[in-house]
Tab-separated table of C-alpha atoms in Angstrom:
chain	number	residue	atom	x	y	z
A	203	UNK	CA	-19.744	42.008	7.489
A	204	UNK	CA	-20.540	39.486	10.242
A	205	UNK	CA	-23.556	40.238	12.434
A	206	UNK	CA	-23.108	42.220	15.620
A	207	UNK	CA	-23.661	39.657	18.417
A	208	UNK	CA	-25.135	42.396	20.632
A	209	UNK	CA	-27.780	43.361	18.087
A	210	UNK	CA	-30.902	41.195	17.708
A	211	UNK	CA	-30.735	38.952	14.649
A	212	UNK	CA	-33.606	37.922	12.409
A	213	UNK	CA	-35.652	35.398	14.384
A	214	UNK	CA	-38.596	33.371	13.203
A	215	UNK	CA	-41.538	33.545	15.645
A	216	UNK	CA	-42.442	30.667	17.911
A	217	UNK	CA	-45.970	29.814	18.910
A	218	UNK	CA	-47.439	29.224	22.366
A	219	UNK	CA	-44.056	29.978	23.868
A	220	UNK	CA	-42.583	26.869	22.270
A	221	UNK	CA	-39.118	26.663	20.748
A	222	UNK	CA	-38.496	27.617	17.155
A	223	UNK	CA	-37.999	24.063	15.976
A	224	UNK	CA	-41.476	23.095	17.189
A	225	UNK	CA	-42.864	25.789	14.906
A	226	UNK	CA	-40.834	24.279	12.077
A	227	UNK	CA	-42.318	20.891	12.838
A	228	UNK	CA	-45.871	22.224	12.484
A	229	UNK	CA	-45.883	24.428	9.413
A	230	UNK	CA	-44.128	25.249	6.172
A	231	UNK	CA	-42.173	28.288	7.382
A	232	UNK	CA	-38.895	26.631	6.486
A	233	UNK	CA	-38.115	27.249	2.835
A	234	UNK	CA	-34.323	27.063	2.777
A	235	UNK	CA	-32.239	24.633	4.836
A	236	UNK	CA	-28.462	24.515	5.149
A	237	UNK	CA	-27.036	21.160	6.225
A	238	UNK	CA	-23.421	21.435	7.352
A	239	UNK	CA	-21.950	18.059	6.391
A	240	UNK	CA	-19.364	16.098	8.345
A	241	UNK	CA	-15.786	16.060	7.074
A	242	UNK	CA	-14.911	12.400	6.401
A	243	UNK	CA	-16.297	10.466	3.426
A	244	UNK	CA	-17.391	7.422	5.428
A	245	UNK	CA	-19.057	9.559	8.102
A	246	UNK	CA	-20.836	11.557	5.408
A	247	UNK	CA	-22.249	8.392	3.849
A	248	UNK	CA	-23.583	7.410	7.282
A	249	UNK	CA	-25.504	10.706	7.474
A	250	UNK	CA	-27.517	9.984	4.321
A	251	UNK	CA	-30.454	8.316	6.140
A	252	UNK	CA	-30.717	11.473	8.287
A	253	UNK	CA	-30.683	13.642	5.169
A	254	UNK	CA	-33.516	11.479	3.879
A	255	UNK	CA	-35.461	12.237	7.060
A	256	UNK	CA	-34.901	15.966	6.543
A	257	UNK	CA	-36.095	15.643	2.949
A	258	UNK	CA	-39.286	13.830	3.968
A	259	UNK	CA	-39.988	16.160	6.885
A	260	UNK	CA	-39.575	19.302	4.753
A	261	UNK	CA	-40.742	18.112	1.311
A	262	UNK	CA	-41.112	21.620	-0.103
A	263	UNK	CA	-37.900	23.121	1.233
A	264	UNK	CA	-34.687	23.702	-0.683
A	265	UNK	CA	-31.941	21.624	0.948
A	266	UNK	CA	-28.347	22.782	0.514
A	267	UNK	CA	-25.360	20.735	1.668
A	268	UNK	CA	-22.200	22.588	2.692
A	269	UNK	CA	-19.156	20.322	2.663
A	270	UNK	CA	-15.452	20.092	1.919
A	271	UNK	CA	-14.601	19.239	-1.709
A	272	UNK	CA	-14.295	15.482	-1.199
A	273	UNK	CA	-17.577	15.132	0.698
A	274	UNK	CA	-19.322	17.633	-1.584
A	275	UNK	CA	-18.679	15.257	-4.497
A	276	UNK	CA	-20.779	12.582	-2.765
A	277	UNK	CA	-23.822	14.846	-3.084
A	278	UNK	CA	-23.176	16.250	-6.566
A	279	UNK	CA	-25.764	15.110	-7.517
A	280	UNK	CA	-27.987	13.427	-4.931
A	281	UNK	CA	-31.734	12.816	-5.074
A	282	UNK	CA	-32.390	14.419	-1.682
A	283	UNK	CA	-30.205	17.494	-2.151
A	284	UNK	CA	-31.019	20.567	-4.221
A	285	UNK	CA	-27.679	22.383	-4.060
A	286	UNK	CA	-24.130	21.941	-2.805
A	287	UNK	CA	-21.857	24.664	-1.439
A	288	UNK	CA	-18.180	23.719	-1.331
A	289	UNK	CA	-16.368	24.730	1.849
A	290	UNK	CA	-12.776	25.371	0.760
A	291	UNK	CA	-11.001	25.085	4.099
A	292	UNK	CA	-7.513	25.316	2.613
A	293	UNK	CA	-8.469	27.768	-0.138
A	294	UNK	CA	-10.755	30.789	-0.267
A	295	UNK	CA	-12.377	29.969	3.091
A	296	UNK	CA	-9.105	29.478	4.982
A	297	UNK	CA	-8.618	31.171	8.358
A	298	UNK	CA	-10.674	33.950	9.925
A	299	UNK	CA	-10.864	36.030	6.740
A	300	UNK	CA	-12.004	32.993	4.789
A	301	UNK	CA	-14.663	32.126	7.372
A	302	UNK	CA	-15.989	35.690	7.234
A	303	UNK	CA	-16.085	35.455	3.443
A	304	UNK	CA	-18.055	32.193	3.673
A	305	UNK	CA	-20.440	33.710	6.230
A	306	UNK	CA	-21.144	36.619	3.857
A	307	UNK	CA	-21.873	34.157	1.064
A	308	UNK	CA	-24.321	32.260	3.278
A	309	UNK	CA	-25.966	35.455	4.555
A	310	UNK	CA	-26.925	36.360	0.981
A	311	UNK	CA	-28.755	33.028	0.685
A	312	UNK	CA	-31.219	33.878	3.531
A	313	UNK	CA	-31.374	30.365	4.943
A	314	UNK	CA	-34.156	29.754	7.477
A	315	UNK	CA	-32.522	26.837	9.237
A	316	UNK	CA	-29.032	25.368	9.685
A	317	UNK	CA	-28.657	21.743	10.755
A	318	UNK	CA	-25.056	21.296	11.906
A	319	UNK	CA	-24.005	17.636	11.819
A	320	UNK	CA	-20.333	17.934	12.922
A	321	UNK	CA	-19.559	18.574	16.588
A	322	UNK	CA	-16.790	21.171	16.160
A	323	UNK	CA	-16.869	24.816	17.231
A	324	UNK	CA	-15.906	25.929	13.731
A	325	UNK	CA	-18.852	24.182	12.080
A	326	UNK	CA	-21.294	26.174	14.251
A	327	UNK	CA	-19.403	29.471	14.032
A	328	UNK	CA	-20.013	30.134	10.332
A	329	UNK	CA	-23.828	29.678	10.446
A	330	UNK	CA	-23.862	31.989	13.495
A	331	UNK	CA	-21.787	34.604	11.680
A	332	UNK	CA	-24.142	34.244	8.708
A	333	UNK	CA	-27.118	35.139	10.902
A	334	UNK	CA	-29.108	31.997	10.088
A	335	UNK	CA	-32.037	32.371	12.522
A	336	UNK	CA	-32.287	28.748	13.677
A	337	UNK	CA	-29.128	26.709	14.241
A	338	UNK	CA	-29.466	23.151	15.491
A	339	UNK	CA	-26.674	20.856	16.620
A	340	UNK	CA	-25.019	18.933	19.414
A	341	UNK	CA	-23.978	20.904	22.486
A	342	UNK	CA	-20.235	20.243	22.310
A	343	UNK	CA	-16.837	21.930	22.007
A	344	UNK	CA	-18.014	25.037	23.860
A	345	UNK	CA	-20.288	26.104	21.023
A	346	UNK	CA	-23.603	26.132	22.896
A	347	UNK	CA	-24.039	29.904	22.608
A	348	UNK	CA	-23.726	29.659	18.816
A	349	UNK	CA	-26.750	27.349	18.610
A	350	UNK	CA	-30.394	28.290	19.042
A	351	UNK	CA	-31.302	24.718	20.010
A	352	UNK	CA	-28.953	22.131	21.439
A	353	UNK	CA	-28.805	18.348	21.586
A	354	UNK	CA	-27.100	16.693	24.529
A	355	UNK	CA	-27.171	12.878	24.350
A	356	UNK	CA	-27.706	11.026	27.597
A	357	UNK	CA	-24.336	9.718	28.770
A	358	UNK	CA	-26.038	6.490	29.840
A	359	UNK	CA	-27.478	5.850	26.380
A	360	UNK	CA	-26.543	2.473	24.935
A	361	UNK	CA	-23.879	2.796	22.239
A	362	UNK	CA	-25.593	2.890	18.855
A	363	UNK	CA	-24.524	3.001	15.257
A	364	UNK	CA	-23.554	6.417	13.882
A	365	UNK	CA	-26.534	6.259	11.517
A	366	UNK	CA	-28.873	6.161	14.524
A	367	UNK	CA	-26.982	8.966	16.263
A	368	UNK	CA	-27.819	11.404	13.447
A	369	UNK	CA	-31.436	10.232	13.395
A	370	UNK	CA	-31.657	10.771	17.174
A	371	UNK	CA	-30.191	14.265	16.811
A	372	UNK	CA	-32.915	15.238	14.334
A	373	UNK	CA	-35.645	13.621	16.413
A	374	UNK	CA	-34.604	15.739	19.394
A	375	UNK	CA	-35.445	18.829	17.346
A	376	UNK	CA	-38.835	17.524	16.248
A	377	UNK	CA	-37.571	16.507	12.802
A	378	UNK	CA	-38.771	12.962	12.465
A	379	UNK	CA	-39.556	10.366	9.877
A	380	UNK	CA	-38.871	6.813	8.902
A	381	UNK	CA	-35.137	6.277	8.594
A	382	UNK	CA	-34.222	4.415	5.446
A	383	UNK	CA	-31.027	2.913	4.124
A	384	UNK	CA	-27.826	4.625	3.099
A	385	UNK	CA	-28.196	6.337	-0.248
A	386	UNK	CA	-25.757	7.632	-2.826
A	387	UNK	CA	-26.560	8.477	-6.429
A	388	UNK	CA	-24.666	8.119	-9.672
A	389	UNK	CA	-25.772	9.330	-13.079
A	390	UNK	CA	-26.293	7.102	-16.134
A	391	UNK	CA	-23.337	8.833	-17.807
A	392	UNK	CA	-21.085	8.080	-14.825
A	393	UNK	CA	-22.164	4.444	-14.804
A	394	UNK	CA	-21.557	4.124	-18.560
A	395	UNK	CA	-18.104	5.695	-18.172
A	396	UNK	CA	-17.274	3.155	-15.445
A	397	UNK	CA	-18.315	0.279	-17.703
A	398	UNK	CA	-16.188	1.644	-20.537
A	399	UNK	CA	-13.170	2.121	-18.274
A	400	UNK	CA	-13.339	-1.508	-17.213
A	401	UNK	CA	-13.848	-2.640	-20.819
A	402	UNK	CA	-10.655	-0.801	-21.783
A	403	UNK	CA	-8.859	-3.228	-19.468
A	404	UNK	CA	-10.657	-6.336	-20.677
A	405	UNK	CA	-13.343	-6.499	-17.978
A	406	UNK	CA	-16.718	-7.022	-19.604
A	407	UNK	CA	-20.270	-6.506	-18.385
A	408	UNK	CA	-20.579	-10.282	-17.861
A	409	UNK	CA	-17.530	-10.528	-15.580
A	410	UNK	CA	-17.907	-10.875	-11.838
A	411	UNK	CA	-15.868	-8.045	-10.341
A	412	UNK	CA	-14.345	-8.056	-6.855
A	413	UNK	CA	-13.214	-4.706	-5.504
A	414	UNK	CA	-10.270	-4.660	-3.105
A	415	UNK	CA	-9.775	-1.572	-0.935
A	416	UNK	CA	-6.594	-1.935	1.167
A	417	UNK	CA	-6.272	1.667	2.331
A	418	UNK	CA	-7.837	3.771	5.067
A	419	UNK	CA	-7.356	7.530	5.143
A	420	UNK	CA	-7.583	7.892	8.938
A	421	UNK	CA	-4.289	6.130	9.613
A	422	UNK	CA	-2.164	3.019	9.325
A	423	UNK	CA	-3.717	1.313	12.358
A	424	UNK	CA	-6.900	0.651	10.346
A	425	UNK	CA	-5.044	-1.089	7.514
A	426	UNK	CA	-4.882	-4.827	7.161
A	427	UNK	CA	-1.848	-6.178	5.292
A	428	UNK	CA	-1.270	-6.004	1.508
A	429	UNK	CA	-0.024	-9.600	1.231
A	430	UNK	CA	-3.164	-10.853	2.964
A	431	UNK	CA	-5.418	-8.758	0.727
A	432	UNK	CA	-3.568	-10.229	-2.243
A	433	UNK	CA	-4.052	-13.755	-0.944
A	434	UNK	CA	-7.776	-13.180	-0.443
A	435	UNK	CA	-8.094	-11.657	-3.899
A	436	UNK	CA	-6.303	-14.588	-5.577
A	437	UNK	CA	-8.397	-17.213	-3.814
A	438	UNK	CA	-11.754	-15.531	-4.373
A	439	UNK	CA	-10.917	-14.773	-8.004
A	440	UNK	CA	-10.114	-18.440	-8.581
A	441	UNK	CA	-13.187	-19.716	-6.737
A	442	UNK	CA	-15.644	-17.358	-8.424
A	443	UNK	CA	-13.869	-16.875	-11.779
A	444	UNK	CA	-13.792	-13.182	-10.944
A	445	UNK	CA	-11.778	-10.164	-12.022
A	446	UNK	CA	-10.002	-8.082	-9.367
A	447	UNK	CA	-10.003	-4.271	-9.220
A	448	UNK	CA	-7.878	-2.494	-6.599
A	449	UNK	CA	-9.079	0.868	-5.300
A	450	UNK	CA	-7.364	3.514	-3.214
A	451	UNK	CA	-6.610	7.181	-2.834
A	452	UNK	CA	-3.489	9.085	-3.917
A	453	UNK	CA	-1.766	8.242	-0.630
A	454	UNK	CA	-2.411	4.516	-0.990
A	455	UNK	CA	-0.710	3.777	-4.298
A	456	UNK	CA	2.246	1.969	-2.708
A	457	UNK	CA	-0.052	-0.408	-0.831
A	458	UNK	CA	-1.999	-1.109	-4.021
A	459	UNK	CA	1.243	-1.628	-5.951
A	460	UNK	CA	2.340	-4.239	-3.401
A	461	UNK	CA	-0.892	-6.151	-3.960
A	462	UNK	CA	-0.550	-5.875	-7.726
A	463	UNK	CA	3.012	-7.229	-7.462
A	464	UNK	CA	1.913	-10.145	-5.257
A	465	UNK	CA	-0.827	-10.965	-7.768
A	466	UNK	CA	1.700	-10.867	-10.636
A	467	UNK	CA	-0.384	-8.228	-12.381
A	468	UNK	CA	-3.546	-10.360	-12.509
A	469	UNK	CA	-5.673	-7.390	-11.472
A	470	UNK	CA	-6.609	-3.841	-12.449
A	471	UNK	CA	-4.957	-1.309	-10.161
A	472	UNK	CA	-6.910	1.969	-10.083
A	473	UNK	CA	-5.488	3.330	-6.809
A	474	UNK	CA	-4.903	7.058	-7.104
A	475	UNK	CA	-6.368	7.133	-10.625
A	476	UNK	CA	-10.025	8.023	-9.960
A	477	UNK	CA	-11.940	11.005	-8.688
A	478	UNK	CA	-14.714	10.581	-6.153
A	479	UNK	CA	-17.579	10.412	-8.655
A	480	UNK	CA	-15.740	7.861	-10.818
A	481	UNK	CA	-14.852	5.848	-7.728
A	482	UNK	CA	-18.521	5.719	-6.733
A	483	UNK	CA	-19.613	4.457	-10.144
A	484	UNK	CA	-16.851	1.826	-10.238
A	485	UNK	CA	-17.680	0.548	-6.750
A	486	UNK	CA	-21.346	0.373	-7.740
A	487	UNK	CA	-20.328	-1.908	-10.629
A	488	UNK	CA	-18.579	-4.360	-8.280
A	489	UNK	CA	-20.247	-7.654	-7.414
A	490	UNK	CA	-18.272	-8.035	-4.186
A	491	UNK	CA	-16.014	-5.847	-2.071
A	492	UNK	CA	-13.273	-6.535	0.480
A	493	UNK	CA	-12.110	-3.562	2.499
A	494	UNK	CA	-10.722	-2.036	5.624
A	495	UNK	CA	-12.986	0.250	7.657
A	496	UNK	CA	-12.937	3.217	5.284
A	497	UNK	CA	-14.910	5.628	3.133
A	498	UNK	CA	-15.040	3.237	0.141
A	499	UNK	CA	-16.391	0.540	2.476
A	500	UNK	CA	-19.362	2.781	3.308
A	501	UNK	CA	-19.800	3.676	-0.368
A	502	UNK	CA	-20.051	-0.038	-1.191
A	503	UNK	CA	-22.616	-0.463	1.583
A	504	UNK	CA	-24.660	2.438	0.197
A	505	UNK	CA	-24.806	0.720	-3.196
A	506	UNK	CA	-25.779	-2.636	-1.616
A	507	UNK	CA	-22.584	-4.291	-2.852
A	508	UNK	CA	-21.941	-7.448	-0.790
A	509	UNK	CA	-18.858	-6.750	1.291
A	510	UNK	CA	-16.519	-8.071	3.927
A	511	UNK	CA	-14.761	-5.485	6.083
A	512	UNK	CA	-11.750	-6.035	8.323
A	513	UNK	CA	-12.003	-4.158	11.637
A	514	UNK	CA	-9.283	-3.658	14.218
A	515	UNK	CA	-8.784	-0.403	16.155
A	516	UNK	CA	-12.152	1.156	15.263
A	517	UNK	CA	-15.489	0.527	16.935
A	518	UNK	CA	-17.504	-1.904	14.858
A	519	UNK	CA	-20.586	-1.169	16.967
A	520	UNK	CA	-20.757	2.409	15.700
A	521	UNK	CA	-19.106	2.432	12.259
A	522	UNK	CA	-19.687	-0.994	10.710
A	523	UNK	CA	-21.148	-1.037	7.188
A	524	UNK	CA	-24.853	-0.228	7.535
A	525	UNK	CA	-26.071	-2.985	5.256
A	526	UNK	CA	-27.670	-6.410	5.530
A	527	UNK	CA	-25.349	-7.573	2.737
A	528	UNK	CA	-22.184	-6.978	4.741
A	529	UNK	CA	-20.189	-8.805	7.358
A	530	UNK	CA	-17.189	-7.791	9.437
A	531	UNK	CA	-14.127	-9.770	10.434
A	532	UNK	CA	-12.458	-8.832	13.690
A	533	UNK	CA	-10.649	-10.416	16.616
A	534	UNK	CA	-11.564	-9.378	20.161
A	535	UNK	CA	-8.376	-8.188	21.824
A	536	UNK	CA	-8.082	-6.313	25.103
A	537	UNK	CA	-6.830	-3.046	23.606
A	538	UNK	CA	-9.459	-2.694	20.856
A	539	UNK	CA	-11.153	-0.506	19.929
A	540	UNK	CA	-8.426	2.031	20.730
A	541	UNK	CA	-9.393	4.389	17.855
A	542	UNK	CA	-5.771	5.430	17.363
A	543	UNK	CA	-4.312	6.414	13.988
A	544	UNK	CA	-1.146	4.404	14.564
A	545	UNK	CA	-0.680	1.354	16.762
A	546	UNK	CA	1.739	2.013	19.649
A	547	UNK	CA	2.293	-1.715	20.307
A	548	UNK	CA	2.111	-4.835	18.130
A	549	UNK	CA	-1.034	-4.250	16.025
A	550	UNK	CA	-2.476	-7.476	17.417
A	551	UNK	CA	-6.049	-6.569	16.427
A	552	UNK	CA	-5.013	-6.803	12.759
A	553	UNK	CA	-2.273	-9.441	12.851
A	554	UNK	CA	-4.809	-11.825	14.414
A	555	UNK	CA	-7.068	-11.598	11.344
A	556	UNK	CA	-5.964	-14.257	8.886
A	557	UNK	CA	-6.402	-14.690	5.161
A	558	UNK	CA	-8.571	-17.755	5.894
A	559	UNK	CA	-10.843	-15.664	8.144
A	560	UNK	CA	-11.643	-13.238	5.338
A	561	UNK	CA	-12.009	-15.851	2.597
A	562	UNK	CA	-14.349	-17.970	4.725
A	563	UNK	CA	-16.422	-14.917	5.697
A	564	UNK	CA	-16.705	-13.935	2.028
A	565	UNK	CA	-17.895	-17.390	0.973
A	566	UNK	CA	-20.428	-17.546	3.832
A	567	UNK	CA	-21.821	-14.149	2.890
A	568	UNK	CA	-22.197	-14.958	-0.798
A	569	UNK	CA	-23.746	-18.329	0.034
A	570	UNK	CA	-26.252	-16.613	2.325
A	571	UNK	CA	-27.137	-14.001	-0.294
A	572	UNK	CA	-27.550	-16.668	-2.989
A	573	UNK	CA	-29.836	-18.681	-0.716
A	574	UNK	CA	-32.131	-15.698	-0.280
């Protein structure tokens, strides 16, 4: 059963009257850490430098990621993560009964510390119900009483990239370390399977592969146009003697089919045909990537694949690809970034981005990389 909120829960001692997390920063009392992951693939990739900080700060601790099935796949496996618990929001953990079931499962694990990366009430409720003695997270959504230590960013703080936000959150709790790059991991078997899948369609290990990702799960406002993606793909393929692979999720097959039609079939369309782990390995194989602001864009950045990303309604200052081998194409318009799922007007932030803009940005980036 869930803990009685009026009965004292297991609490690790603090020293010299200091907060619990300061004790954690000084000794090895933390043996088991639960990291509640964020819910979107791209956001989860942007948390990987912070997970690296946790790993380096607690080198002897067991780190467990709790995430929805899609995000859980990103970390199954991952060099910095020991275990993954899948949070089945629409399945066995659905609703109040499901949350209580999940809390019981976590209680049996006897975690010492929960680091809660999302800002929602729900993400803090389950660790509280599980009686995890130290629960760290942002003070938001009325969940302050569910946390033992709270982070409240200064409203006057200069807008920073999401990667730095998660690093700042940890630093506030005394969990510090050198922040590295994004990191995802694929296994040799997954990489070999990706090579074989491409070979089945006539793409060899010597071919230069350009990945095209025309979708964006958040909403249609983030999507540039299929005919323009097709035009970019044709021109870059001709210039670089490259092969084109189209990626996308199950809900993006029509967009991918439009591009395939415009290219007269001179491409490999894998939209809706890969799982997350296979998608990661295939993106890793790419030599170049052209994408909307999306989860696959961040996956490409994590694998250091040179990429050009088209930005419109989203904030490039906070969610651009965190890579020195990436460039963004955007047009400054008065209504952007609006951060809306669907454009209520004329989609001018995206219509203003031309095929020439993206092709020229791609050539500049590859020229710069070649020069270095």
